[in-house]
Coordinates of C-alpha atoms in Angstrom, one line a residue:
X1378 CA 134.5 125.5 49.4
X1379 CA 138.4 124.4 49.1
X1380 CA 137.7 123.3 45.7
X1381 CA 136.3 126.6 44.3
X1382 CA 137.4 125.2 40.3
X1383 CA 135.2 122.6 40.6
X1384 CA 131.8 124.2 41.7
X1385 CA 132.2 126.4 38.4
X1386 CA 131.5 123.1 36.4
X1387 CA 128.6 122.7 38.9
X1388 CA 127.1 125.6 37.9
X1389 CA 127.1 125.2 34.6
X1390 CA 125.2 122.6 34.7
X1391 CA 122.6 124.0 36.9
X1392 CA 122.3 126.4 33.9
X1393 CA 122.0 123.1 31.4
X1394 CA 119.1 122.1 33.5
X1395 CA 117.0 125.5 33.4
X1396 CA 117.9 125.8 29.7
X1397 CA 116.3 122.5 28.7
X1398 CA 113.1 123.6 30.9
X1399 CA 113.2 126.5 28.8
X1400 CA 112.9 124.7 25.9
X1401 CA 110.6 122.2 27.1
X1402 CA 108.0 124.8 28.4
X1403 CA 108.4 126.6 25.0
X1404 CA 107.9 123.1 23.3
X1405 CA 104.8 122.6 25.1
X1406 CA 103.2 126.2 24.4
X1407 CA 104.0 125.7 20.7
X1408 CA 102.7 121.9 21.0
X1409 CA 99.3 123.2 22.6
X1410 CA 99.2 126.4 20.4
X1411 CA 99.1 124.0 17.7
X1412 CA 96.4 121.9 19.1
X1413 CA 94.7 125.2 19.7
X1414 CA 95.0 126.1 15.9
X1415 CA 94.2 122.5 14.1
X1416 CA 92.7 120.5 16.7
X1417 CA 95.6 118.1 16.5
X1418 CA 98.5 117.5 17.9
X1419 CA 101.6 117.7 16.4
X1420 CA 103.8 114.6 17.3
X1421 CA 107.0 116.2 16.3
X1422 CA 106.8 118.8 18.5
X1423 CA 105.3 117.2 21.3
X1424 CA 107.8 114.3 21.3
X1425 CA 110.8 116.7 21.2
X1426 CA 109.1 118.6 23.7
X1427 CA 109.1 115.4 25.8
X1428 CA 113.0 114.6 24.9
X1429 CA 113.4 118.1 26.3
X1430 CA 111.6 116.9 29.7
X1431 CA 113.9 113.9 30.3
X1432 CA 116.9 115.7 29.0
X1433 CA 116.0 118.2 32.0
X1434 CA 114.7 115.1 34.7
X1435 CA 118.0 113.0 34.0
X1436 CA 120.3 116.1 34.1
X1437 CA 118.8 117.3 37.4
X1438 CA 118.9 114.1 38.9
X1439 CA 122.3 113.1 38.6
X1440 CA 123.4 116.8 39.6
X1441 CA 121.7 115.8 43.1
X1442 CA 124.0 112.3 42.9
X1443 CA 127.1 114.3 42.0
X1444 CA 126.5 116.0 45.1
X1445 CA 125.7 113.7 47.0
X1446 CA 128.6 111.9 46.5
X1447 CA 130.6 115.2 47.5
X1448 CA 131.4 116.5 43.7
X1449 CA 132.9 119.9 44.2
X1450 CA 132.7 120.5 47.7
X1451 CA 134.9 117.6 49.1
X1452 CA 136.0 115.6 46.0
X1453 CA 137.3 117.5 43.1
X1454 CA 136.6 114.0 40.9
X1455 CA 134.4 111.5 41.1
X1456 CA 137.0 108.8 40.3
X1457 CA 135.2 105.0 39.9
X1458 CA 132.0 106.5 40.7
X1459 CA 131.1 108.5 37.3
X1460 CA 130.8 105.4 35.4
X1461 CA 128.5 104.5 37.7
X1462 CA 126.2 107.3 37.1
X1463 CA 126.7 107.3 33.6
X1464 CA 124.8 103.8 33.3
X1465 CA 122.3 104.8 35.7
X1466 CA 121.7 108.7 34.0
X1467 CA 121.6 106.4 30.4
X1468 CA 118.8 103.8 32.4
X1469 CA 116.9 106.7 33.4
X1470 CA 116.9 108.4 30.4
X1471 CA 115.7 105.8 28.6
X1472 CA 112.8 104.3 30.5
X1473 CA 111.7 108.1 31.0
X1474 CA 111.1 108.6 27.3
X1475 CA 109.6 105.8 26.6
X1476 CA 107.1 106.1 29.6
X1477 CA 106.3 109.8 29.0
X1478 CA 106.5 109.2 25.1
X1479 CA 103.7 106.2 26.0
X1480 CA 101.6 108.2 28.2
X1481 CA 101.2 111.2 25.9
X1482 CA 100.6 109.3 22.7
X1483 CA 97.6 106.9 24.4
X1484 CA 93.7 108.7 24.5
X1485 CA 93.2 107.3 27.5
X1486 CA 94.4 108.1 31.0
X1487 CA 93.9 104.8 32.6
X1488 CA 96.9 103.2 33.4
X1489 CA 96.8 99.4 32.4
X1490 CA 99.4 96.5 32.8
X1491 CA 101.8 98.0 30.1
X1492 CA 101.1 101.5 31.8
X1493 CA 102.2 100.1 35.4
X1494 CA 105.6 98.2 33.5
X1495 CA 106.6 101.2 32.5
X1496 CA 106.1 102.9 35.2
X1497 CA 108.2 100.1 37.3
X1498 CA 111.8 100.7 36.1
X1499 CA 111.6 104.7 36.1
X1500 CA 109.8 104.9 39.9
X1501 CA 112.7 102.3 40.9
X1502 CA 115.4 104.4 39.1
X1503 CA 114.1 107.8 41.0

């Protein structure tokens, strides 16, 4: 590790990423423990407790690109490269919420035509 500055900022983001699965596991206790309490769901809680998920999925998923692409162990930038990932972390993001966001706010479990378009872009993006 020549470049011993940049794993810090590394690091820190690893932190980042178990802090928003914090959050989204305590999101999900409160979302069920209200079910548990009412009998219904509580969409505010369950659809920040999904924001919380992609948050984490993104974040963890362009910490594997990063690197990949030899961030902090060979490169100490990732120069032309980070705008890159910025539109792809942003694409991901995106089609995650809205697929999860779908999938928990349906009754039904069957996936259908809409189901399998929005599954498309977010399998292709993985």
């Amino acid at each position: 590790a020549r470049q011993w500055r940049d794993l810090l900022p590394l690091q820190n983001w690893c932190t980042v990423v178990i802090t928003f699965g914090l959050l989204e596991v305590y999101l999900r206790y409160m979302d069920f423990y209200h079910f548990n309490i009412s009998g219904e769901r509580s969409k505010v809680i369950m659809l920040s407790s999904i924001f919380f998920l992609c948050l984490k999925k993104t974040v963890s998923r362009l910490l594997v690109l990063v690197v990949s692409l030899g961030y902090g162990v060979v490169k100490p930038t990732l120069g032309e490269s980070a705008g890159k990932l910025a539109v792809l972390g942003s694409a991901y993001f995106g089609f995650s919420c809205i697929q999860l966001t779908v999938e928990n706010m349906q009754h039904s479990h069957s996936l259908t035509i809409g189901g399998y378009l929005l599954v498309l872009p977010t399998m292709t993006l993985e």
